Short mmCIF file of C-alpha atoms in Angstrom, two decimals:
data_model
loop_
_atom_site.label_atom_id
_atom_site.label_comp_id
_atom_site.label_asym_id
_atom_site.label_seq_id
_atom_site.Cartn_x
_atom_site.Cartn_y
_atom_site.Cartn_z
CA MET A 1415 -14.69 -9.28 -25.21
CA PRO A 1416 -12.02 -11.73 -24.65
CA TYR A 1417 -8.89 -10.99 -22.59
CA GLY A 1418 -6.90 -10.77 -26.00
CA PRO A 1419 -6.67 -7.29 -27.87
CA HIS A 1420 -5.46 -8.91 -30.82
CA THR A 1421 -8.25 -10.56 -32.96
CA PRO A 1422 -7.25 -13.77 -35.48
CA ALA A 1423 -7.83 -10.76 -38.77
CA ASP A 1424 -4.83 -9.14 -36.62
CA ARG A 1425 -3.08 -12.46 -35.66
CA ALA A 1426 -3.23 -13.40 -39.31
CA ARG A 1427 -1.43 -10.91 -40.57
CA MET A 1428 1.47 -10.58 -38.37
CA LEU A 1429 2.48 -14.06 -39.10
CA ALA A 1430 1.27 -12.94 -42.80
CA THR A 1431 3.84 -10.77 -42.49
CA ILE A 1432 6.97 -12.59 -40.78
CA GLY A 1433 6.81 -15.21 -42.84
CA ILE A 1434 5.10 -17.98 -41.15
CA GLY A 1435 2.08 -19.88 -40.80
CA SER A 1436 1.06 -20.52 -36.97
CA VAL A 1437 2.23 -18.29 -33.35
CA ASP A 1438 3.74 -22.12 -32.67
CA GLU A 1439 5.77 -22.08 -35.26
CA LEU A 1440 8.18 -19.81 -32.71
CA PHE A 1441 8.32 -21.51 -30.58
CA ALA A 1442 10.32 -24.59 -32.88
CA ASP A 1443 13.58 -23.85 -31.04
CA ILE A 1444 12.59 -25.06 -27.58
CA PRO A 1445 11.77 -28.67 -27.47
CA GLY A 1446 8.41 -29.93 -26.97
CA LYS A 1447 8.64 -31.80 -23.37
CA LEU A 1448 9.90 -27.94 -22.07
CA ARG A 1449 6.80 -26.25 -23.60
CA ALA A 1450 3.47 -25.86 -22.01
CA SER A 1451 0.62 -27.23 -22.88
CA SER A 1452 -2.42 -24.64 -23.66
CA LEU A 1453 -3.58 -23.15 -21.56
CA ASP A 1454 -7.16 -23.58 -20.13
CA LEU A 1455 -8.62 -20.57 -19.43
CA PRO A 1456 -12.05 -19.49 -18.40
CA GLU A 1457 -15.05 -18.26 -20.90
CA PRO A 1458 -14.23 -14.58 -21.43
CA GLU A 1459 -16.83 -13.03 -18.27
CA PRO A 1460 -18.72 -9.20 -18.61
CA GLU A 1461 -16.63 -6.66 -16.40
CA LEU A 1462 -18.80 -6.51 -13.60
CA SER A 1463 -19.13 -10.46 -12.62
CA LEU A 1464 -15.34 -10.29 -13.15
CA ALA A 1465 -14.76 -7.58 -10.78
CA ALA A 1466 -16.67 -9.66 -8.30
CA HIS A 1467 -14.75 -12.57 -9.18
CA LEU A 1468 -12.03 -10.93 -7.40
CA GLN A 1469 -13.93 -9.25 -5.20
CA ALA A 1470 -14.14 -12.40 -4.03
CA LEU A 1471 -10.53 -13.86 -4.72
CA ALA A 1472 -9.77 -10.39 -2.50
CA ALA A 1473 -11.44 -11.59 0.14
CA ARG A 1474 -9.69 -14.69 1.05
CA ASN A 1475 -6.53 -12.53 1.89
CA ARG A 1476 -7.21 -12.72 5.95
CA VAL A 1477 -6.60 -8.92 7.31
CA ASP A 1478 -7.41 -9.47 11.22
CA LEU A 1479 -3.32 -11.37 12.20
CA ALA A 1480 -1.84 -10.51 14.87
CA SER A 1481 1.58 -10.82 12.56
CA PHE A 1482 4.67 -11.84 13.93
CA LEU A 1483 6.86 -13.07 10.70
CA GLY A 1484 9.54 -11.00 9.41
CA ALA A 1485 12.60 -13.39 7.64
CA GLY A 1486 13.68 -11.06 5.57
CA VAL A 1487 10.29 -8.42 5.18
CA TYR A 1488 8.93 -6.56 7.76
CA ARG A 1489 6.11 -4.29 8.92
CA HIS A 1490 6.79 -0.71 9.37
CA TYR A 1491 4.94 2.81 9.49
CA SER A 1492 4.66 4.43 5.79
CA PRO A 1493 3.65 7.68 6.36
CA ALA A 1494 1.01 8.41 3.73
CA ALA A 1495 3.29 10.91 1.40
CA ILE A 1496 5.51 8.45 0.14
CA ASP A 1497 1.98 6.71 -1.84
CA GLN A 1498 1.03 10.92 -2.38
CA ILE A 1499 4.45 11.36 -4.02
CA LEU A 1500 5.24 8.25 -5.63
CA LEU A 1501 1.31 8.61 -7.80
CA ARG A 1502 2.80 11.70 -9.38
CA GLY A 1503 2.70 10.86 -13.20
CA GLU A 1504 6.68 12.28 -13.37
CA TRP A 1505 7.74 9.22 -11.51
CA TYR A 1506 4.84 6.93 -11.66
CA THR A 1507 6.07 6.84 -15.50
CA ALA A 1508 8.77 8.11 -16.10
CA TYR A 1509 11.62 5.92 -17.34
CA THR A 1510 15.46 5.13 -18.14
CA PRO A 1511 17.38 8.10 -18.19
CA TYR A 1512 19.57 8.19 -20.33
CA GLN A 1513 18.94 11.72 -21.81
CA PRO A 1514 19.71 13.64 -19.17
CA GLU A 1515 18.35 17.24 -20.30
CA ILE A 1516 15.28 16.57 -20.08
CA SER A 1517 15.83 14.24 -17.34
CA GLN A 1518 16.88 16.12 -14.49
CA GLY A 1519 14.12 15.25 -11.77
CA THR A 1520 14.51 11.17 -12.31
CA LEU A 1521 19.01 11.72 -11.83
CA GLN A 1522 18.40 14.15 -9.10
CA SER A 1523 15.85 11.52 -7.09
CA ILE A 1524 18.59 8.86 -7.89
CA TYR A 1525 21.33 10.85 -6.37
CA GLU A 1526 19.60 11.30 -3.55
CA TYR A 1527 18.77 7.87 -2.75
CA GLU A 1528 22.82 6.82 -3.77
CA SER A 1529 23.75 10.05 -1.32
CA LEU A 1530 21.23 8.81 1.40
CA ILE A 1531 22.20 5.42 1.17
CA ALA A 1532 25.92 6.13 0.79
CA GLU A 1533 25.23 7.65 4.45
CA LEU A 1534 23.56 5.05 6.20
CA VAL A 1535 25.85 2.38 5.28
CA GLY A 1536 29.73 4.51 5.38
CA LEU A 1537 30.51 3.47 1.75
CA ASP A 1538 31.66 5.78 -0.82
CA VAL A 1539 29.98 4.46 -3.90
CA VAL A 1540 25.74 3.13 -4.27
CA SER A 1541 24.40 1.88 -7.40
CA ALA A 1542 20.56 2.82 -8.23
CA SER A 1543 18.81 -0.33 -7.04
CA HIS A 1544 18.20 -3.83 -7.25
CA TYR A 1545 15.57 -5.78 -7.88
CA ASP A 1546 15.98 -6.96 -4.22
CA GLY A 1547 18.34 -7.75 -1.14
CA ALA A 1548 19.05 -11.35 -2.91
CA ALA A 1549 19.44 -10.70 -6.13
CA ALA A 1550 21.83 -7.37 -4.72
CA THR A 1551 23.81 -10.16 -2.53
CA ALA A 1552 24.40 -12.13 -5.73
CA GLU A 1553 25.87 -9.09 -7.61
CA ALA A 1554 27.93 -8.20 -4.41
CA ALA A 1555 29.74 -11.70 -4.98
CA LEU A 1556 30.68 -11.36 -7.98
CA MET A 1557 32.23 -8.20 -8.18
CA THR A 1558 34.56 -10.03 -5.03
CA CYS A 1559 35.51 -12.68 -8.36
CA ARG A 1560 35.39 -10.13 -10.42
CA ALA A 1561 37.82 -7.70 -8.26
CA THR A 1562 40.15 -10.50 -6.58
CA ARG A 1563 39.94 -13.23 -10.01
CA ARG A 1564 39.55 -15.55 -7.61
CA GLU A 1565 36.68 -17.70 -8.23
CA ARG A 1566 35.44 -18.75 -4.00
CA VAL A 1567 33.26 -17.42 -2.05
CA LEU A 1568 32.31 -18.43 1.23
CA VAL A 1569 28.84 -17.59 2.70
CA SER A 1570 27.96 -18.17 5.85
CA ARG A 1571 24.66 -20.69 6.34
CA ALA A 1572 23.11 -17.62 8.27
CA VAL A 1573 22.91 -15.56 5.54
CA HIS A 1574 19.18 -16.06 3.79
CA ARG A 1575 18.30 -18.85 2.45
CA HIS A 1576 16.30 -17.48 -0.75
CA TYR A 1577 19.41 -14.81 -0.74
CA ARG A 1578 22.12 -17.96 -0.02
CA GLU A 1579 19.87 -19.61 -3.32
CA THR A 1580 20.36 -17.12 -5.74
CA ILE A 1581 24.17 -16.52 -5.41
CA GLU A 1582 24.71 -20.22 -6.44
CA THR A 1583 22.41 -19.62 -9.34
CA TYR A 1584 24.30 -16.52 -10.29
CA PHE A 1585 27.28 -18.67 -10.52
CA MET A 1586 26.26 -21.49 -12.31
CA GLY A 1587 27.71 -21.82 -15.70
CA GLY A 1588 30.91 -19.58 -15.00
CA GLY A 1589 32.98 -22.20 -13.51
CA LEU A 1590 32.05 -20.30 -9.79
CA THR A 1591 32.21 -22.19 -7.08
CA VAL A 1592 30.25 -21.29 -3.43
CA GLU A 1593 30.96 -22.86 -0.29
CA GLU A 1594 28.74 -22.63 2.78
CA ILE A 1595 30.24 -21.40 6.35
CA PRO A 1596 28.23 -23.34 9.10
CA LEU A 1597 27.03 -22.54 12.51
CA VAL A 1598 28.51 -22.34 16.05
CA ALA A 1599 26.32 -25.32 17.26
CA ASP A 1600 26.34 -24.37 21.34
CA GLY A 1601 27.07 -22.06 23.67
CA LEU A 1602 27.13 -18.01 23.77
CA ALA A 1603 27.92 -18.16 20.23
CA ALA A 1604 25.24 -20.39 18.43
CA GLY A 1605 23.38 -19.83 15.68
CA THR A 1606 25.79 -17.02 14.26
CA THR A 1607 29.06 -17.65 11.93
CA ASP A 1608 31.81 -20.40 13.06
CA LEU A 1609 34.50 -18.20 12.53
CA ALA A 1610 37.42 -21.42 13.32
CA ALA A 1611 35.52 -22.47 10.65
CA LEU A 1612 35.72 -19.74 8.19
CA GLU A 1613 39.75 -19.81 8.62
CA ARG A 1614 39.36 -23.05 7.87
CA LEU A 1615 38.67 -22.55 4.70
CA LEU A 1616 40.44 -19.56 4.09
CA ALA A 1617 43.55 -21.25 4.42
CA ASP A 1618 43.21 -23.70 1.80
CA PRO A 1619 46.61 -22.61 -0.33
CA ASP A 1620 44.90 -24.30 -3.50
CA ARG A 1621 41.74 -22.45 -3.47
CA ALA A 1622 42.24 -18.82 -2.77
CA VAL A 1623 38.62 -17.13 -1.38
CA ALA A 1624 37.49 -14.11 -3.79
CA GLY A 1625 34.88 -13.08 -0.96
CA VAL A 1626 33.08 -13.97 2.10
CA VAL A 1627 29.29 -12.75 3.11
CA ALA A 1628 28.16 -12.61 6.47
CA SER A 1629 24.75 -10.91 7.43
CA GLN A 1630 23.78 -8.43 9.95
CA PRO A 1631 21.39 -8.92 11.95
CA ASN A 1632 21.65 -12.72 10.94
CA PHE A 1633 18.50 -15.25 8.86
CA LEU A 1634 18.41 -16.43 12.59
CA GLY A 1635 18.31 -12.36 14.15
CA LEU A 1636 21.06 -13.06 16.04
CA LEU A 1637 23.92 -10.14 15.68
CA GLU A 1638 27.68 -11.16 14.32
CA PRO A 1639 30.84 -10.80 15.11
CA MET A 1640 31.03 -8.22 11.69
CA SER A 1641 34.54 -6.69 12.19
CA ASP A 1642 36.56 -10.31 12.84
CA ILE A 1643 34.88 -11.50 9.83
CA GLY A 1644 36.15 -8.89 7.63
CA GLN A 1645 39.29 -9.17 9.42
CA LEU A 1646 39.85 -13.18 8.93
CA ALA A 1647 38.90 -12.87 4.78
CA HIS A 1648 41.19 -9.45 4.50
CA ALA A 1649 44.03 -11.28 6.48
CA ALA A 1650 43.31 -14.22 3.38
CA GLY A 1651 43.21 -11.48 0.65
CA ALA A 1652 39.34 -11.71 -0.18
CA LEU A 1653 36.82 -9.27 -0.45
CA PHE A 1654 34.19 -9.40 2.95
CA VAL A 1655 30.35 -8.46 2.22
CA ALA A 1656 28.24 -7.17 4.78
CA VAL A 1657 24.75 -8.33 4.34
CA VAL A 1658 22.23 -5.32 6.33
CA GLU A 1659 18.93 -4.46 7.36
CA PRO A 1660 19.12 -1.36 6.46
CA VAL A 1661 16.57 0.48 9.50
CA SER A 1662 18.89 -1.44 11.48
CA LEU A 1663 21.89 0.68 11.14
CA ALA A 1664 20.31 3.31 13.00
CA VAL A 1665 21.68 1.51 16.01
CA LEU A 1666 23.80 -1.37 14.82
CA ALA A 1667 27.36 -0.07 13.35
CA PRO A 1668 27.69 0.44 9.82
CA PRO A 1669 29.53 -2.02 7.11
CA GLY A 1670 31.75 0.78 6.21
CA GLU A 1671 32.74 1.29 10.32
CA TYR A 1672 33.85 -2.48 10.35
CA GLY A 1673 35.40 -2.85 7.77
CA ALA A 1674 33.44 -4.12 4.91
CA ASP A 1675 33.95 -3.89 1.25
CA ILE A 1676 30.17 -3.52 -0.28
CA ALA A 1677 26.72 -3.72 1.60
CA ALA A 1678 24.13 -5.65 -0.05
CA GLY A 1679 20.58 -6.16 1.17
CA GLU A 1680 17.08 -4.99 0.63
CA GLY A 1681 15.61 -2.22 0.94
CA GLN A 1682 11.68 -2.95 1.84
CA PRO A 1683 12.08 -1.66 5.74
CA LEU A 1684 12.49 1.86 4.45
CA GLY A 1685 8.76 2.60 3.34
CA ILE A 1686 7.66 0.14 1.20
CA ALA A 1687 4.68 -2.13 2.22
CA PRO A 1688 5.20 -6.19 2.23
CA GLN A 1689 2.66 -6.47 -0.49
CA TYR A 1690 2.71 -10.07 -1.54
CA GLY A 1691 6.70 -10.55 -1.65
CA GLY A 1692 7.37 -8.07 -3.78
CA PRO A 1693 8.37 -5.36 -6.01
CA TYR A 1694 11.76 -4.77 -3.29
CA LEU A 1695 14.46 -2.78 -3.66
CA GLY A 1696 18.19 -4.66 -4.18
CA ILE A 1697 20.82 -2.15 -1.94
CA LEU A 1698 24.36 -2.24 -3.12
CA ALA A 1699 27.32 -0.10 -2.30
CA SER A 1700 30.70 -0.50 -2.33
CA THR A 1701 34.32 1.05 -0.87
CA GLU A 1702 35.63 3.77 -3.82
CA ALA A 1703 37.91 1.11 -4.86
CA LEU A 1704 35.48 -1.16 -6.12
CA VAL A 1705 33.26 1.62 -8.22
CA ARG A 1706 34.64 -0.25 -11.51
CA GLN A 1707 32.77 -3.41 -10.54
CA ILE A 1708 29.54 -2.38 -9.04
CA PRO A 1709 27.03 -2.58 -11.15
CA GLY A 1710 23.45 -0.83 -11.75
CA ARG A 1711 23.36 3.41 -12.88
CA LEU A 1712 25.07 5.65 -10.68
CA VAL A 1713 24.47 9.48 -10.62
CA GLY A 1714 26.65 12.70 -10.47
CA MET A 1715 26.34 15.99 -9.84
CA THR A 1716 28.03 17.99 -11.37
CA THR A 1717 26.95 21.91 -13.28
CA ASP A 1718 26.26 22.50 -16.63
CA ILE A 1719 27.75 24.88 -19.37
CA ASP A 1720 26.28 27.68 -17.99
CA GLY A 1721 27.50 26.72 -14.43
CA LYS A 1722 23.66 24.96 -12.57
CA ARG A 1723 23.69 22.13 -10.62
CA ALA A 1724 22.99 19.75 -12.89
CA PHE A 1725 22.68 15.27 -12.50
CA VAL A 1726 24.01 12.97 -15.04
CA MET A 1727 25.07 9.25 -15.48
CA THR A 1728 28.06 8.67 -15.24
CA MET A 1729 31.16 5.97 -14.80
CA ARG A 1730 29.12 3.59 -17.25
CA ALA A 1731 27.98 4.12 -21.20
CA ARG A 1732 25.12 3.35 -23.00
CA GLU A 1733 26.39 0.58 -24.70
CA GLN A 1734 26.72 -1.18 -21.13
CA ASP A 1735 23.03 -1.33 -21.25
CA ILE A 1736 22.84 -3.21 -24.88
CA ARG A 1737 26.56 -4.66 -25.14
CA ARG A 1738 25.51 -7.08 -22.37
CA GLU A 1739 29.46 -8.74 -23.13
CA LYS A 1740 30.46 -5.37 -21.71
CA ALA A 1741 27.62 -4.41 -19.24
CA ALA A 1742 29.24 -5.94 -15.96
CA SER A 1743 25.36 -7.76 -14.81
CA ASN A 1744 22.62 -8.17 -17.58
CA ILE A 1745 20.09 -8.93 -14.32
CA CYS A 1746 19.73 -6.06 -13.53
CA THR A 1747 17.57 -2.70 -12.94
CA ASN A 1748 16.97 0.47 -11.32
CA GLN A 1749 14.03 0.08 -9.23
CA ALA A 1750 13.80 4.14 -9.52
CA LEU A 1751 10.24 4.38 -7.65
CA LEU A 1752 10.57 1.83 -5.39
CA ALA A 1753 14.59 4.39 -4.33
CA LEU A 1754 12.00 7.39 -4.40
CA ALA A 1755 9.68 5.51 -2.17
CA ALA A 1756 12.26 4.47 0.28
CA SER A 1757 14.50 8.49 0.22
CA VAL A 1758 11.39 9.66 0.74
CA TYR A 1759 10.63 7.40 4.29
CA LEU A 1760 14.47 8.45 5.45
CA ALA A 1761 13.62 12.08 4.49
CA MET A 1762 10.36 11.78 6.49
CA VAL A 1763 12.06 9.90 9.40
CA GLY A 1764 15.58 11.57 9.37
CA PRO A 1765 17.98 9.97 11.69
CA HIS A 1766 16.44 10.28 14.60
CA GLY A 1767 13.07 8.80 13.69
CA LEU A 1768 14.92 5.71 11.93
CA ARG A 1769 16.79 5.23 15.24
CA ASP A 1770 13.85 5.36 17.52
CA VAL A 1771 11.79 2.87 14.87
CA ALA A 1772 15.29 0.36 15.21
CA ALA A 1773 14.95 1.27 19.18
CA LEU A 1774 11.67 0.80 19.82
CA GLY A 1775 11.02 -2.47 17.21
CA ALA A 1776 13.79 -3.52 20.13
CA ALA A 1777 12.40 -2.92 22.29
CA ARG A 1778 9.07 -4.50 21.53
CA ALA A 1779 11.59 -8.04 20.81
CA ALA A 1780 12.50 -7.83 24.25
CA GLU A 1781 8.71 -7.24 25.24
CA LEU A 1782 7.71 -10.79 23.24
CA GLU A 1783 10.87 -12.40 24.26
CA THR A 1784 9.60 -12.29 27.77
CA ALA A 1785 5.92 -13.10 27.43
CA LEU A 1786 6.63 -16.15 25.30
CA ALA A 1787 9.07 -17.61 27.30
CA ALA A 1788 6.64 -17.43 30.24
CA VAL A 1789 3.75 -19.30 28.37
CA GLY A 1790 6.38 -21.70 27.75
CA ALA A 1791 8.18 -20.75 24.41
CA PRO A 1792 11.69 -20.11 25.26
CA ARG A 1793 14.82 -18.66 22.88
CA LEU A 1794 16.70 -21.27 21.18
CA HIS A 1795 19.64 -19.13 21.18
CA SER A 1796 21.49 -17.00 24.22
CA GLY A 1797 23.26 -14.36 21.72
CA PRO A 1798 22.23 -10.71 21.16
CA TYR A 1799 19.57 -9.73 18.77
CA LEU A 1800 17.89 -6.55 17.69
CA ASN A 1801 14.27 -7.46 16.73
CA GLU A 1802 14.50 -11.02 15.54
CA PHE A 1803 14.80 -14.41 17.90
CA VAL A 1804 13.87 -17.83 17.15
CA VAL A 1805 12.19 -19.53 20.29
CA ARG A 1806 12.06 -23.24 21.31
CA VAL A 1807 8.66 -25.37 20.67
CA PRO A 1808 7.74 -28.41 20.37
CA GLY A 1809 5.96 -29.40 17.25
CA ALA A 1810 6.42 -25.73 16.23
CA ALA A 1811 4.24 -26.68 12.35
CA GLU A 1812 1.90 -27.85 14.23
CA VAL A 1813 1.72 -25.13 17.24
CA HIS A 1814 2.29 -22.68 14.56
CA ARG A 1815 -0.92 -24.01 12.38
CA LEU A 1816 -3.26 -23.82 15.37
CA LEU A 1817 -2.02 -21.02 16.07
CA LEU A 1818 -3.49 -19.48 12.34
CA GLU A 1819 -6.34 -20.70 13.32
CA ARG A 1820 -7.18 -18.34 16.04
CA GLY A 1821 -5.44 -15.69 14.02
CA VAL A 1822 -2.12 -15.01 15.39
CA LEU A 1823 0.82 -15.70 12.26
CA ALA A 1824 3.39 -16.53 14.34
CA GLY A 1825 6.74 -16.40 12.84
CA LEU A 1826 8.03 -18.53 10.39
CA VAL A 1827 8.30 -22.39 11.13
CA LEU A 1828 11.80 -23.24 10.48
CA ALA A 1829 12.13 -26.89 10.24
CA GLU A 1830 10.12 -25.75 6.35
CA ALA A 1831 12.99 -22.72 5.97
CA GLU A 1832 16.08 -23.93 6.86
CA PRO A 1833 14.70 -28.54 6.82
CA ASP A 1834 18.62 -29.01 6.67
CA ASP A 1835 19.66 -27.94 10.43
CA PRO A 1836 18.01 -30.47 12.97
CA ALA A 1837 19.03 -28.18 15.62
CA LEU A 1838 16.29 -25.28 14.40
CA ALA A 1839 13.87 -28.42 13.92
CA ASP A 1840 11.51 -27.23 16.94
CA GLY A 1841 12.09 -23.29 16.55
CA LEU A 1842 9.28 -20.46 15.39
CA LEU A 1843 11.40 -17.44 14.41
CA VAL A 1844 9.96 -14.43 15.52
CA CYS A 1845 9.88 -10.71 14.89
CA ALA A 1846 8.30 -7.33 16.51
CA THR A 1847 9.16 -3.83 15.43
CA GLU A 1848 7.58 -0.37 16.30
CA VAL A 1849 3.60 -0.97 14.65
CA THR A 1850 3.69 -4.53 17.44
CA THR A 1851 1.34 -3.75 19.90
CA HIS A 1852 1.13 -4.97 23.61
CA ASP A 1853 -1.39 -6.02 23.06
CA GLU A 1854 -0.53 -8.63 20.28
CA ILE A 1855 2.37 -9.71 22.34
CA GLY A 1856 -0.17 -10.23 24.85
CA ARG A 1857 -3.25 -12.23 22.26
CA PHE A 1858 0.27 -14.08 20.37
CA ALA A 1859 0.86 -15.53 24.23
CA ALA A 1860 -2.13 -16.05 25.43
CA THR A 1861 -3.01 -18.15 22.29
CA LEU A 1862 -0.46 -19.85 22.19
CA SER A 1863 -0.43 -20.63 26.30
CA ASP A 1864 -3.80 -22.08 25.07
CA VAL A 1865 -2.43 -24.40 22.03
CA LEU A 1866 0.34 -25.82 24.87
CA THR A 1867 -2.51 -26.87 27.56
CA GLY A 1868 -4.76 -28.18 25.02
CA ARG A 1869 -7.17 -24.96 26.03
CA PRO A 1870 -10.32 -24.63 23.62
CA PRO A 1871 -9.87 -21.11 21.55
CA VAL A 1872 -11.30 -18.33 23.60
CA ALA A 1873 -15.03 -16.96 22.25
CA VAL A 1874 -13.21 -13.29 20.69
CA GLU A 1875 -16.65 -10.86 20.25
CA ALA A 1876 -16.40 -8.98 16.37
CA GLY A 1877 -14.32 -6.59 16.69
CA ALA A 1878 -12.54 -6.92 19.73
CA GLY A 1879 -9.19 -8.11 18.01
CA THR A 1880 -6.17 -8.00 19.34
CA ALA A 1881 -7.81 -6.43 22.82
CA ARG A 1882 -10.10 -8.88 23.80
CA GLY A 1883 -6.18 -11.54 22.95
CA GLY A 1884 -4.38 -8.36 24.82
CA ALA A 1885 -7.30 -8.49 28.11
CA VAL A 1886 -7.09 -12.28 28.27
CA ALA A 1887 -3.52 -12.17 28.88
CA GLU A 1888 -3.40 -10.01 31.38
CA ALA A 1889 -5.95 -12.33 33.20
CA ARG A 1890 -3.63 -14.77 33.35
CA ARG A 1891 -0.59 -13.10 34.44
#
């Protein structure tokens, strides 16, 4: 059977009904040079051979790597109960809860998510999730412009590049501007937001700033002076946006504690697998003073006419979804299924468990730092970090390629991620979490030593995997 379900007769009837002669007429308003040419699709295949083809494609995925890649997406252990709960039909197929009388389960799940995230970030209001961390951060930047009626936002260069680019995209066509705050070049604070430069940017009397955006930890894994950044922003009448990694909040101060007006971030670490880049979960929270500016759905708890507990969408009318000129955002959604995953994860691990996850990741990162430094890959920066940091490796891109060939995914090549920053030319951004093992760290260090000294790959017996790498590392110590 063909991939498309409609027969030529079906298509002819539809075209006749809307009064056109061909499908091409539907795209007449799009200039020809912008239209895609005919797709070169393969001929239909029987289901058996198609399944075999898909299995062959899936088999090309590497599942044997010792991975130290972070950079905004992190490997964490996800309890099996999370997926089982998500697969229940009443969650998996639930739609937008416009009618509260038949949507109490969905509304309660959103309410629980918002309550848990509010406790985690220390702010008053949480909206019901966005596409991802980049989208949530862009929405936060827009909030600062609406709330202050100003048009200029300052974003630290240490905020994830994808987030910065997404803010710029959201600001296109609206008369809004984005400027980058440079980083400290040397010393203990190297790699963090330059406070002196921020103060100068805020001091321009002719170009008032709506908001200042900084991340904690920042893209390079370093801890930022968030309280100082917030104080500078507020002194200039600007709002302060903190971009956070949620697991880190179990051991670091929450945004509400250091005066952030808005918190944004990626919720993927909360029980959501990396899954090839998405779908993910954008976190967005604010103080109560900004409740009218926050996009997305807010769910409140009330009582019905019988005095029973009930949940409803609040502070918004359905018209905000169907009248775009009245909406706080036209590019946000309710990632309810993934918000539920985050809620189940937080409920299962609890506050003490989340603290253990963060602390164990930090301990693994310290072990990784020591192991890599011992074989010739020291840290690039000297400031404090949590579980992610940059190491200096001459010829980082080529070293990364050779390590990948030998079964080690050695983090992110910063010369490719941040090509405009010569200070990062020899940098590898590496990460460890609670699922990173002692053997994997040993394997990384031993393999890196081989690559840096020109030794040939060590033969590894089938099934030996990380254990063999760990044994080699121990022998070389």
